[in-house]
CSV table of C-alpha atoms in Angstrom, one decimal:
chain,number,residue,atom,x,y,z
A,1,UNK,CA,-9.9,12.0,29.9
A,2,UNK,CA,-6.7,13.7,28.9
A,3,UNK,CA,-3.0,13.8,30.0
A,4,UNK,CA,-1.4,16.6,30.9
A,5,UNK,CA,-0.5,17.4,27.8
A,6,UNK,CA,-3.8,18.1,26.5
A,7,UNK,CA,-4.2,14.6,24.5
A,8,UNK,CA,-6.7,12.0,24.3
A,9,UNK,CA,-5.2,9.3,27.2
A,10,UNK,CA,-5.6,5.7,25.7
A,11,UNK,CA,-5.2,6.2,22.2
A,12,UNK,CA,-2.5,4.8,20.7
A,13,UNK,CA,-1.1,1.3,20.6
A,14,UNK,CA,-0.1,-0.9,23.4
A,15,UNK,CA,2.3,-2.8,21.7
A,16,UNK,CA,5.3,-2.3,19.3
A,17,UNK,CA,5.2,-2.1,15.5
A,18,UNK,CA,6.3,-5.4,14.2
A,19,UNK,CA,6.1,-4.0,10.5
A,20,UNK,CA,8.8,-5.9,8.9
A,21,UNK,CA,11.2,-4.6,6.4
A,22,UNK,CA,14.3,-5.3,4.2
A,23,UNK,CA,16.6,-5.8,7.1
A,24,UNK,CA,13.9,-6.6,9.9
A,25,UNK,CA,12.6,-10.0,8.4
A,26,UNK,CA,9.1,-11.7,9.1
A,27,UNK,CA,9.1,-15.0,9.7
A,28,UNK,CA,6.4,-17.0,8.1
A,29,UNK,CA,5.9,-20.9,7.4
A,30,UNK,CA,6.7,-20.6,4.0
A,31,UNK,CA,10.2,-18.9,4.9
A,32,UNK,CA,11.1,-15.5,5.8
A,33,UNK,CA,9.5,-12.5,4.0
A,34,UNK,CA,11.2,-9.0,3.3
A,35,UNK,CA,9.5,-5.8,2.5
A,36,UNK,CA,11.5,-3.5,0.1
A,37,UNK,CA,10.0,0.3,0.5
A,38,UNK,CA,9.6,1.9,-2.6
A,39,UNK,CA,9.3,5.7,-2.5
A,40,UNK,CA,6.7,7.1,-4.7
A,41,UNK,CA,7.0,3.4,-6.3
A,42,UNK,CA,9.7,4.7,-8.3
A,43,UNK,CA,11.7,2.2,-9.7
A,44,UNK,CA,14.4,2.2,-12.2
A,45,UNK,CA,14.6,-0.8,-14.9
A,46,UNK,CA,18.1,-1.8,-13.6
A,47,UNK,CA,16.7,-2.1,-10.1
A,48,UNK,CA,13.3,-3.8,-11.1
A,49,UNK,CA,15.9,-6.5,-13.2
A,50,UNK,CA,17.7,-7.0,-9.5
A,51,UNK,CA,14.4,-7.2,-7.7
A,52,UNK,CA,13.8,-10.1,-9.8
A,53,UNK,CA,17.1,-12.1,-9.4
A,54,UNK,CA,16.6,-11.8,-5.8
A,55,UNK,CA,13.5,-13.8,-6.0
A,56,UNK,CA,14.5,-16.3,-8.6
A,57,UNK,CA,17.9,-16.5,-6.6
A,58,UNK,CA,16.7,-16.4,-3.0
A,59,UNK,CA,12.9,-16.3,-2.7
A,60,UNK,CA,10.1,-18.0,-4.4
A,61,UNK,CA,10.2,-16.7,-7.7
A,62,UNK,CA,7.8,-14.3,-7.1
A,63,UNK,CA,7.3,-10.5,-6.1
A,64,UNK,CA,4.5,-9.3,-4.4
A,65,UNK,CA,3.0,-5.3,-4.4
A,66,UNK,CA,1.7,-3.7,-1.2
A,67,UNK,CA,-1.2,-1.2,-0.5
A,68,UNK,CA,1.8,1.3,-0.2
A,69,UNK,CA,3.2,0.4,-3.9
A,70,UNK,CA,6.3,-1.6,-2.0
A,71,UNK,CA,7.5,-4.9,-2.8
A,72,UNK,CA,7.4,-8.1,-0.4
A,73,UNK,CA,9.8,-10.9,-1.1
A,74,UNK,CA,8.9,-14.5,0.2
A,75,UNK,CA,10.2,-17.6,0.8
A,76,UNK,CA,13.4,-16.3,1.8
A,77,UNK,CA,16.3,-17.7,3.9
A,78,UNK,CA,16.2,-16.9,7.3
A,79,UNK,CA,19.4,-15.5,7.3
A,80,UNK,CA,19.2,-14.0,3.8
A,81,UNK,CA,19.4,-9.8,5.9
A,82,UNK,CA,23.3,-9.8,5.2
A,83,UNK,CA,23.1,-10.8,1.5
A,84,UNK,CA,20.0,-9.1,1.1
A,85,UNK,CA,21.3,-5.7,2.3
A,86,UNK,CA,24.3,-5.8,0.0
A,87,UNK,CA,22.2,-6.9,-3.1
A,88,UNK,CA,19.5,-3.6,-2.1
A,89,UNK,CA,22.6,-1.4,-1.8
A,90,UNK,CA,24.1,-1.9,-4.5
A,91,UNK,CA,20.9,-0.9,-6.9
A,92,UNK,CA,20.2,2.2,-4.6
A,93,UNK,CA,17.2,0.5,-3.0
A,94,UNK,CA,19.0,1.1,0.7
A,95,UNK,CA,20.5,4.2,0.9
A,96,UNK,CA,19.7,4.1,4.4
A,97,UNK,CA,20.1,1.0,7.2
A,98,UNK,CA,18.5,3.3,10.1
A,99,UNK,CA,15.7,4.8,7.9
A,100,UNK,CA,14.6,1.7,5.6
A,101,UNK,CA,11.4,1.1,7.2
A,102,UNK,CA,10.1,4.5,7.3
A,103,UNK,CA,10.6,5.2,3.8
A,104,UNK,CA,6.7,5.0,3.0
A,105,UNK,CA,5.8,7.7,0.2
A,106,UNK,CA,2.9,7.5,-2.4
A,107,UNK,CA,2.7,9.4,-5.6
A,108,UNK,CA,0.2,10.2,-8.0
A,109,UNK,CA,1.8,8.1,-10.6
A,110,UNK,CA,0.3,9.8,-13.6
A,111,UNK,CA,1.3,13.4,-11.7
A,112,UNK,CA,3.9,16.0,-13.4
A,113,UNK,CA,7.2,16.2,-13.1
A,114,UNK,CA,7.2,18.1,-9.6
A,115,UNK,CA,5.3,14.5,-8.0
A,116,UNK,CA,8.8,12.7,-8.6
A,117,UNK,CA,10.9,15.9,-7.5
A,118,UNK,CA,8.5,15.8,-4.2
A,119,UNK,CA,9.5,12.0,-3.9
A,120,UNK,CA,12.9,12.1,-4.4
A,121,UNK,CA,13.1,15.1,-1.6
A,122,UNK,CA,11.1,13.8,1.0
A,123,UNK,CA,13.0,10.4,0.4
A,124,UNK,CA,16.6,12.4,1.4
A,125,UNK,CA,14.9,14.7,3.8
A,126,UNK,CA,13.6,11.5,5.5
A,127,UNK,CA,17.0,9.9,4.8
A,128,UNK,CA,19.2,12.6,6.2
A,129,UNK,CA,17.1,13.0,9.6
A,130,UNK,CA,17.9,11.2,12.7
A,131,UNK,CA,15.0,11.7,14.6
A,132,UNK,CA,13.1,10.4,11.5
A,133,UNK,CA,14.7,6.7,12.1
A,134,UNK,CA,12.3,6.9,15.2
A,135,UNK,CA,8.8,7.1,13.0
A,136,UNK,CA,6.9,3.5,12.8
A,137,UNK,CA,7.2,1.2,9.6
A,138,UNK,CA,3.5,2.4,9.0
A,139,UNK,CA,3.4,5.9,9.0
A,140,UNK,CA,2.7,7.2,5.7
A,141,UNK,CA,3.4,10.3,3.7
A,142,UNK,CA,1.1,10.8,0.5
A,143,UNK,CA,2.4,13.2,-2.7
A,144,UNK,CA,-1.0,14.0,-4.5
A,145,UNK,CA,-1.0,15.7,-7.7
A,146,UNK,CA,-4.1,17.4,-7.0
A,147,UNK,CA,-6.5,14.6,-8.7
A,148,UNK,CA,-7.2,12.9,-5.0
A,149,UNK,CA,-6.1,9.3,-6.1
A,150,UNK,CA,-3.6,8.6,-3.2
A,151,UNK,CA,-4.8,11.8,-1.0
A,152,UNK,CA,-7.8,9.2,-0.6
A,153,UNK,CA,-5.3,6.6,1.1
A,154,UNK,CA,-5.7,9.0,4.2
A,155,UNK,CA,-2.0,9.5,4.7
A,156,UNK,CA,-0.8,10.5,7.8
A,157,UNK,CA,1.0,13.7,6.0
A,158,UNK,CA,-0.3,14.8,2.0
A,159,UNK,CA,1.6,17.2,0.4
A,160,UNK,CA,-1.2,18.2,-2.0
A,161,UNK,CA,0.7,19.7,-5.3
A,162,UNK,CA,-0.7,22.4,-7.4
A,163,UNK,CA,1.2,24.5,-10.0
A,164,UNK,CA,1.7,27.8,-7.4
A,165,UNK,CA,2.3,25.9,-4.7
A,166,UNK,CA,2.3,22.6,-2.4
A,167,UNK,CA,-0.8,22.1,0.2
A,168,UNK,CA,0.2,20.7,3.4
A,169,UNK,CA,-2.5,18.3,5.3
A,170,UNK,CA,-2.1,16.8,8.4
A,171,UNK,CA,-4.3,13.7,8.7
A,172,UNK,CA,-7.4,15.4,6.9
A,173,UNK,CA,-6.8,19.3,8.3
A,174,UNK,CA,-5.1,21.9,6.1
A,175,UNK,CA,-2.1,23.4,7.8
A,176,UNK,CA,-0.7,25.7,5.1
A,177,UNK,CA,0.8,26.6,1.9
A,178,UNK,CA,4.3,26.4,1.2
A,179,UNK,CA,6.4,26.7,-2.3
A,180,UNK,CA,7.5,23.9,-4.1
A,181,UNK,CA,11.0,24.2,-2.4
A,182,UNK,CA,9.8,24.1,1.3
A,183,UNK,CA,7.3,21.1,0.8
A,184,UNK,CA,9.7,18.1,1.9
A,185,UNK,CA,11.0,20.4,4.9
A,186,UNK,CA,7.6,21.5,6.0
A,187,UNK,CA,6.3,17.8,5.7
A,188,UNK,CA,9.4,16.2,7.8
A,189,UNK,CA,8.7,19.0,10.6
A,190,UNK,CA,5.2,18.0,10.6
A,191,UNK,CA,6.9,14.0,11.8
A,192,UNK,CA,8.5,15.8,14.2
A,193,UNK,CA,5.8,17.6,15.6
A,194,UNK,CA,4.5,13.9,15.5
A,195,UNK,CA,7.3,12.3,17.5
A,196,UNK,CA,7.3,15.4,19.9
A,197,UNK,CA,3.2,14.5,20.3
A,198,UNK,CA,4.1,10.9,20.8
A,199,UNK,CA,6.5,11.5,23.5
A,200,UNK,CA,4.4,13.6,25.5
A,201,UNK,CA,1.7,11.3,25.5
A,202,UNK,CA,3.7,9.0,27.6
A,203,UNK,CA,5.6,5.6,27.5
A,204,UNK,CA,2.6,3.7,28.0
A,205,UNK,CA,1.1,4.8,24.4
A,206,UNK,CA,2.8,3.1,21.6
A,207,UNK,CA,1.4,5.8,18.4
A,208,UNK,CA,1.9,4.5,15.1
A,209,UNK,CA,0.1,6.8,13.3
A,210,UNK,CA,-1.4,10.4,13.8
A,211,UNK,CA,-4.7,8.9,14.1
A,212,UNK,CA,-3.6,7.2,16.8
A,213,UNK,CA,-3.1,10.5,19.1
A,214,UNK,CA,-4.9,12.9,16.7
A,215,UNK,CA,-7.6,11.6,14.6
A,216,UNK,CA,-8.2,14.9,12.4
A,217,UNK,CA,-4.7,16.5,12.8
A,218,UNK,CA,-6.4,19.8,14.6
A,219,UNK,CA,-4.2,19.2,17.6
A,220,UNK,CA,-0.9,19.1,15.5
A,221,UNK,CA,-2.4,21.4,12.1
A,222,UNK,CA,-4.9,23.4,14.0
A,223,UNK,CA,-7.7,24.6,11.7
A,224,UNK,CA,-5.7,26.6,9.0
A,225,UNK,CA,-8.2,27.6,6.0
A,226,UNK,CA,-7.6,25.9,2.7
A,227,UNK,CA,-9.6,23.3,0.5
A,228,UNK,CA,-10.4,20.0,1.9
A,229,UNK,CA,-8.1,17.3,1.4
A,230,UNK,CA,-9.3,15.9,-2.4
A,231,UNK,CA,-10.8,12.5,-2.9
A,232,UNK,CA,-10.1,10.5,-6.2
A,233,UNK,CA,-10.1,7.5,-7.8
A,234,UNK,CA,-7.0,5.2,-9.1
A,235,UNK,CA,-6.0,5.8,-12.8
A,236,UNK,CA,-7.9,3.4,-15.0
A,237,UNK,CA,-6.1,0.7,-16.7
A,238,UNK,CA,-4.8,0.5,-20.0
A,239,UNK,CA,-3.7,3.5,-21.8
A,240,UNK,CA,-4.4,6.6,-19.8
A,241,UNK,CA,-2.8,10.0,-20.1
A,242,UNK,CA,0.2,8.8,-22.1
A,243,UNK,CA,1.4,6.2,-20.0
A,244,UNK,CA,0.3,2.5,-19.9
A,245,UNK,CA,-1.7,0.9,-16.5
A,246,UNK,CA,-1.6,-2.8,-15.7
A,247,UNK,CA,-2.8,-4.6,-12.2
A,248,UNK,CA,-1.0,-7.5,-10.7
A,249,UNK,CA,-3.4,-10.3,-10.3
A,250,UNK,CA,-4.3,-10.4,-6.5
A,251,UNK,CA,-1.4,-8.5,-5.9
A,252,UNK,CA,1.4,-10.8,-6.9
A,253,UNK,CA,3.7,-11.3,-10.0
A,254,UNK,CA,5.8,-14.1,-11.3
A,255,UNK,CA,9.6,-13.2,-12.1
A,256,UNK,CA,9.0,-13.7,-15.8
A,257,UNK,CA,5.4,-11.4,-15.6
A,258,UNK,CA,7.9,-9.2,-13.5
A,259,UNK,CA,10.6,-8.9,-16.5
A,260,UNK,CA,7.5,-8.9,-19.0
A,261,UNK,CA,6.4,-5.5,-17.4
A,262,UNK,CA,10.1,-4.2,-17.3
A,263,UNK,CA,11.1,-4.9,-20.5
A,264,UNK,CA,8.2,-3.0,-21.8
A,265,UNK,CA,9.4,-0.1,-19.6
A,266,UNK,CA,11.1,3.2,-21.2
A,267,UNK,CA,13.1,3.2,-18.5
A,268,UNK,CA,11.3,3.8,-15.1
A,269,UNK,CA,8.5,1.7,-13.6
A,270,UNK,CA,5.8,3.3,-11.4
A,271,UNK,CA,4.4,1.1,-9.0
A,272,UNK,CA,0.7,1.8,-7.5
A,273,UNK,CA,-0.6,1.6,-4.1
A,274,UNK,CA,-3.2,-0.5,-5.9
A,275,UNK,CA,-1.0,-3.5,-6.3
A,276,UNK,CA,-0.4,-2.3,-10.0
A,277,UNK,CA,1.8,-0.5,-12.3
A,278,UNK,CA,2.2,2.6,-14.4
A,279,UNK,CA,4.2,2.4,-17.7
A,280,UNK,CA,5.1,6.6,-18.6
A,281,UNK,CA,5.8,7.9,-22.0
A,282,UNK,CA,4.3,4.7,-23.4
A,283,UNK,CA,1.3,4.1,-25.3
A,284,UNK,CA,1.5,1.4,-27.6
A,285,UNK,CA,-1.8,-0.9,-28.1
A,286,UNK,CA,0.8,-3.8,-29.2
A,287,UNK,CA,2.6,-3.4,-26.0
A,288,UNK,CA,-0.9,-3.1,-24.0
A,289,UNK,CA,-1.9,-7.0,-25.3
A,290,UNK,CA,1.7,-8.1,-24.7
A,291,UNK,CA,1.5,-7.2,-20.6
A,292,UNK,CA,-2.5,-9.1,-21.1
A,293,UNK,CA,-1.4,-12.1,-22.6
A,294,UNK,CA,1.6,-12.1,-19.9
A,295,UNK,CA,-1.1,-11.9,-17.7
A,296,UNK,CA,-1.3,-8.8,-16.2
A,297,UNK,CA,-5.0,-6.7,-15.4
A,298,UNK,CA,-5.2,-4.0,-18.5
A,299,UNK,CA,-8.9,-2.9,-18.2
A,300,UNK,CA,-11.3,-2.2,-15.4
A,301,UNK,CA,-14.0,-4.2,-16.2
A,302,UNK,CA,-11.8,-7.5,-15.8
A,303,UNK,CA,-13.2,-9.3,-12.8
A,304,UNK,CA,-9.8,-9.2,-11.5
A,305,UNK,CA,-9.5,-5.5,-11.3
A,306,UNK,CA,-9.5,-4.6,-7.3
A,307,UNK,CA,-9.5,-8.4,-6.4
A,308,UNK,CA,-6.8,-8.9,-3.9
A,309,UNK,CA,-5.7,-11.5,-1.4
A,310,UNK,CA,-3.7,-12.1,1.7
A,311,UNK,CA,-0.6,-15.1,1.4
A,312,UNK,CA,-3.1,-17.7,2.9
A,313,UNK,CA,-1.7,-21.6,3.5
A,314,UNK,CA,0.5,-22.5,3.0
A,315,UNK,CA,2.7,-19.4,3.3
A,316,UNK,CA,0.4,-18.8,6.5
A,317,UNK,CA,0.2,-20.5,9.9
A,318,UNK,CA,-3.0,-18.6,10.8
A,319,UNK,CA,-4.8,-18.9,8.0
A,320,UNK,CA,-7.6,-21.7,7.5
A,321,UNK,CA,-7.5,-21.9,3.8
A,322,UNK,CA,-5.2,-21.0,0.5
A,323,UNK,CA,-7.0,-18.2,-0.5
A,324,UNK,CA,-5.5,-17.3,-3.2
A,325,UNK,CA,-6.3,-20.7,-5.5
A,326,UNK,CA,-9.6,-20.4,-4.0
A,327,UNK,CA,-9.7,-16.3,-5.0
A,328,UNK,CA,-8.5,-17.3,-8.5
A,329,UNK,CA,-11.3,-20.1,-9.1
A,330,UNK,CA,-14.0,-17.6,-8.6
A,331,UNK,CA,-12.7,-14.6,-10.5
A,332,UNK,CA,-12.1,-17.3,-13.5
A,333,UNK,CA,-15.8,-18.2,-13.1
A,334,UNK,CA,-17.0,-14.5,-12.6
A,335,UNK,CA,-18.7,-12.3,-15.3
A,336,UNK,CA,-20.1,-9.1,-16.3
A,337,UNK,CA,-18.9,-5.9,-14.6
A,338,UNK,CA,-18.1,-5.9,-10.8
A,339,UNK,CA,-17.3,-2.5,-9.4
A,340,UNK,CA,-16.6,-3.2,-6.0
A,341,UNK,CA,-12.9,-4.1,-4.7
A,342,UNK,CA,-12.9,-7.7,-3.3
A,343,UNK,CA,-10.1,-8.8,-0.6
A,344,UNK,CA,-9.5,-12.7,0.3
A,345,UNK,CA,-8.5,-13.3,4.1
A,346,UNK,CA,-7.5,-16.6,5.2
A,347,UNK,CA,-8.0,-15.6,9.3
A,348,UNK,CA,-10.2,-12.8,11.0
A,349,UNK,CA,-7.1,-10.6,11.1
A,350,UNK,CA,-8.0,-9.7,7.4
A,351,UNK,CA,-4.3,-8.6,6.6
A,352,UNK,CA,-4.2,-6.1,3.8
A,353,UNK,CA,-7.6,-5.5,3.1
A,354,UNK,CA,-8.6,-2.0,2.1
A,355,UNK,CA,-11.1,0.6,3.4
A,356,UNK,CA,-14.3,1.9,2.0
A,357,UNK,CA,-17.1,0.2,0.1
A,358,UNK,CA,-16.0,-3.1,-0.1
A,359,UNK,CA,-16.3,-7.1,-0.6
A,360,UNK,CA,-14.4,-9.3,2.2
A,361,UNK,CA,-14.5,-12.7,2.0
A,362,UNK,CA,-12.9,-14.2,5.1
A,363,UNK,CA,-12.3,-17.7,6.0
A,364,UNK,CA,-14.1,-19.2,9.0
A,365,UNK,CA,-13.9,-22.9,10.0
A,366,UNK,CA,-16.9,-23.8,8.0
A,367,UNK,CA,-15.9,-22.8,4.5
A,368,UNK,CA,-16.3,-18.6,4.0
A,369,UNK,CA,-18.1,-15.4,5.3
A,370,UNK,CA,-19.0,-12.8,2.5
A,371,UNK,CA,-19.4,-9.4,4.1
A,372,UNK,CA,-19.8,-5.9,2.0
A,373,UNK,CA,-18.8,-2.7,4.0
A,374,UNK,CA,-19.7,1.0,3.2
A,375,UNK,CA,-22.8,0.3,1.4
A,376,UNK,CA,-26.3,1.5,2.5
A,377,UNK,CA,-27.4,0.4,5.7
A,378,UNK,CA,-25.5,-2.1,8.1
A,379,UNK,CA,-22.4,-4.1,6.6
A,380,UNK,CA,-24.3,-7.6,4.8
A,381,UNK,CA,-23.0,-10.7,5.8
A,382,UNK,CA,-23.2,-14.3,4.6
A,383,UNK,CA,-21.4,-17.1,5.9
A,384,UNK,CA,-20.4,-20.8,6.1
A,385,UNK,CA,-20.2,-20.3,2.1
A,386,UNK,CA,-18.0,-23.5,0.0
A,387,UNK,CA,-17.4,-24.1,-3.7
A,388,UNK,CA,-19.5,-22.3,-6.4
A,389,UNK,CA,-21.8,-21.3,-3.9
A,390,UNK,CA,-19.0,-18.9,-2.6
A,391,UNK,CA,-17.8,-17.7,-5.9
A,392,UNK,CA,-21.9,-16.9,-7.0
A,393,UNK,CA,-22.6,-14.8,-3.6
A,394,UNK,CA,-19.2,-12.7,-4.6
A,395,UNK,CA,-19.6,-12.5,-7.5
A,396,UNK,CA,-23.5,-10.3,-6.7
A,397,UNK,CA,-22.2,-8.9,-3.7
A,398,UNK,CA,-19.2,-7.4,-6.0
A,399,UNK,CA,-21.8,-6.2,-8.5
A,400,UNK,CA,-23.9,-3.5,-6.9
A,401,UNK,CA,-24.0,-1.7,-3.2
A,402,UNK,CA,-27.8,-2.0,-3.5
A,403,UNK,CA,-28.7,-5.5,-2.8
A,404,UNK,CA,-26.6,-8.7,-3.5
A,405,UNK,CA,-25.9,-11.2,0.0
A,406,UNK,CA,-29.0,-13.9,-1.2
């Protein structure tokens, strides 16, 4: 069944997004928690250094990274939005009250030149637009460099760079080629064509995303020819393509690991929709072991590479265990290569896990269910797992997409 305006009736959501931000706080038991949005995860050295005297100052000493390459403060006041606001300001991390939620870009961190001149004019197109206050704190727009690494995070609009031109995608359907110029207008009139889909579906239908009203983008791209949207893979760690590559350990950095990474910066940080970091213009093997022994993830076969976590107890009223001490004892036990991400849940609402092939490891109330998704056949699942028993059963699942759950 459709409505009259030719889409699918019952998509969407039923209920408001609660996404929080840097001004709309989240209350959780550990404190309140603000997410900073990041475009493109560009950050300069002068705001990272602020970042991390907010959390020594008002949070728990620690910064967290997002499946968007943002930054989640915890532990704060609950009245810390005022202060908060006027710290962000001041470092250019707010340029806009109305808009600070919907200011969710990812980069190709390891792109050219015209990735960051993307970023920084979709940031101001999306800055400077009304309407574009009205988009949902989880809409996403992706700026590929034509590798596929965040094209893969199935944005809701990929501006797909090439050096002619820029590739616009709705969902996964090619709508056209524009110049280099025209990409961050063509991509905010796309969100409009969004909204205006939205609001003809009715005030009933609460649409987050363009999957929510338009699962392949044909009703707002239509069909246009061009080359499929292209999948990749995340830059390896280490040195790669003159640059440097670290991971945050499930996700989550103390404030000195946090001044560690900028203080071997040249400048600019890039942060990485997978919870990790990208260094540019350096490649120094001194500076590599420096980030390692600070603690940071610097190659790929480290069991810790694509482990992450949700906050678990005690941060978490929901969740029935602290996953994260319970996600660090088995990666510490782990070894030999595990290719397969791995995400920690503490409740069946499995916040922040990722899509595709994967490892889940969710707590029940009998200790822990191990389930792989995307491999061959129907997803595997184990459960009422405790101790080393848990941290064996991961550690196979993690290794192959073959067999494993025993």
């Amino acid at each position: 069944m459709t409505s009259a305006c030719g889409v699918p009736s019952g998509r969407g959501r039923q209920r408001d997004d609660a996404c929080p931000g840097a001004l709309r706080l989240h209350s959780a038991d550990d404190g309140a928690l603000a997410r900073v949005r990041v475009p493109g995860g560009l950050l300069t050295t002068a705001q990272a250094a602020e970042l991390a005297l907010i959390a020594d100052e008002l949070g728990d000493g620690h910064l967290d990274l997002t499946s968007r390459g943002n930054v989640q403060l915890r532990g704060l006041p609950h009245d810390a939005g005022d202060v908060l606001a006027e710290r962000l300001g001041r470092v250019g991390l707010l340029p806009s009250p109305a808009h600070e939620r919907v200011r969710n870009i990812v980069a190709s961190p390891l792109g050219p030149d015209t990735v960051r001149v993307l970023t920084r004019a979709l940031d101001a197109a999306l800055c400077a637009d009304e309407r574009a206050a009205r988009l949902s704190g989880r809409f996403l727009f992706a700026i590929d460099d034509g590798s596929g690494d965040v094209a893969a995070l199935r944005a809701d609009i990929t501006l797909v760079a090439s050096p002619r031109d820029v590739t616009l995608y709705v969902a996964d359907t090619p709508v056209r080629a524009v110049p280099v110029a025209d990409a961050a207008d063509r991509a905010l009139r796309a969100a409009h064509a969004f909204l205006d889909l939205a609001d003809a579906a009715g005030e009933g239908v609460r649409a987050w995303r363009v999957r929510d009203l338009d699962p392949d983008g044909t009703l707002l791209g239509g069909r246009a020819p061009g080359p499929p949207l292209p999948q990749g893979t995340p830059p390896a760690f280490g040195l790669t393509g003159g640059a440097l590559s670290v991971g945050f350990p499930l996700g989550r950095a103390s404030t000195a690991q946090w001044r560690a990474l900028a203080g071997a910066a040249s400048g600019e940080i890039r942060l990485t929709p997978w919870r990790g970091a990208v260094l540019p213009g350096i490649a120094d093997d001194r500076v590599l072991a420096g980030l390692a022994a600070a603690g940071f993830v610097t190659a790929d076969d480290s069991p810790w590479h694509g482990a992450t976590a949700c906050a678990g107890r005690p941060g978490c009223a929901k969740s029935l265990a602290d996953v994260r001490d319970d996600a660090r004892t088995a990666l510490a036990a782990a070894t030999g290569p595990q290719p397969l991400p791995v995400h920690w849940s503490g409740c069946e609402r499995r916040c922040g896990h990722p899509g595709g092939t994967r490892v889940e490891v969710t707590a029940v109330p009998d200790g822990y269910r191990v389930t792989v998704h995307g491999a061959e056949g129907a997803p595997r699942t184990i459960t009422g797992l405790t101790g080393d028993r848990t941290s064996a059963v991961v550690a196979a699942a993690r290794a192959t997409t073959q067999t494993g759950l025993t």
